[in-house]
Coordinates of C-alpha atoms in Angstrom, one line a residue:
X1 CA 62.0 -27.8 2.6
X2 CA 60.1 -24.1 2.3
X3 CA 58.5 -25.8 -0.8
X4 CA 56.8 -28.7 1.7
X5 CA 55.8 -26.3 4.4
X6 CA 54.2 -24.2 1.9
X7 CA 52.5 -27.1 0.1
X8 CA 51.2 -28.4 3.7
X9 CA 50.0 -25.1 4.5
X10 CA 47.8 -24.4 1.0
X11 CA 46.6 -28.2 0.6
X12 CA 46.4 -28.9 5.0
X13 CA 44.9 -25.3 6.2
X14 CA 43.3 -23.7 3.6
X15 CA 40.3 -26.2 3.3
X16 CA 40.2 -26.3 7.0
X17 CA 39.9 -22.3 6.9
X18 CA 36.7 -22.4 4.9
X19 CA 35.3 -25.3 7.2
X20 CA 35.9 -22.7 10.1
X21 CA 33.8 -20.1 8.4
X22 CA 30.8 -22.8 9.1
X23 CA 32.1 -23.2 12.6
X24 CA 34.6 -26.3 11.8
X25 CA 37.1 -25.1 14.7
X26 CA 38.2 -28.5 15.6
X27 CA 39.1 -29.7 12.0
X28 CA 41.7 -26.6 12.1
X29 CA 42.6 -28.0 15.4
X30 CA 43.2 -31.1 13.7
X31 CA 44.9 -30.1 10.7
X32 CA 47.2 -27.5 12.0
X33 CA 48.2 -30.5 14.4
X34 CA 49.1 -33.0 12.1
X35 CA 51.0 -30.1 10.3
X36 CA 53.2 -30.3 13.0
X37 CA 53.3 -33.8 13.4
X38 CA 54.6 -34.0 10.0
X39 CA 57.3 -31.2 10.9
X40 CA 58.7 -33.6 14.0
X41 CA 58.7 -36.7 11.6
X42 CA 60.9 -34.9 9.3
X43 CA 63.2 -33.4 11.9
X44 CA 63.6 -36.7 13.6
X45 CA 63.7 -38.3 9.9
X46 CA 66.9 -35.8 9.1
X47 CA 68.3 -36.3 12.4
X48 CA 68.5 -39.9 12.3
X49 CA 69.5 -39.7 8.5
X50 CA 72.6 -37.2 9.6
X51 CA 73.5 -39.3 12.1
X52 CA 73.3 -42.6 9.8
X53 CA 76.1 -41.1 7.5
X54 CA 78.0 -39.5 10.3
X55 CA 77.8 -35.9 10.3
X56 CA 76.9 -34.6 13.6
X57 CA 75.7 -31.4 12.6
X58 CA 71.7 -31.6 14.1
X59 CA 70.9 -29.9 17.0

């Protein structure tokens, strides 16, 4: 799991950091909002995968 958020933050916000430099603002916007689109997906992905096999151990 810390593998894929630091993945998502080299390959998501570094390119969008350089684009800021040139006065990109609302690509980092973007990008740090999909980032956390992809961090609900995958919380409601495990949740739903927990609750599949059982285990009731999500908050």
């Amino acid at each position: 799991m810390l593998a894929f958020l630091v993945i998502s933050v080299l390959l998501l916000v570094l390119p969008a950091l350089f684009c800021c430099a040139q006065g990109g603002w609302l690509l980092l916007f973007g990008v740090l909002a999909l980032v956390g689109w992809l961090q609900l997906g995958w919380w409601v992905a495990e949740s739903w995968w927990s609750w599949r096999r059982g285990e009731d151990d999500y908050v």
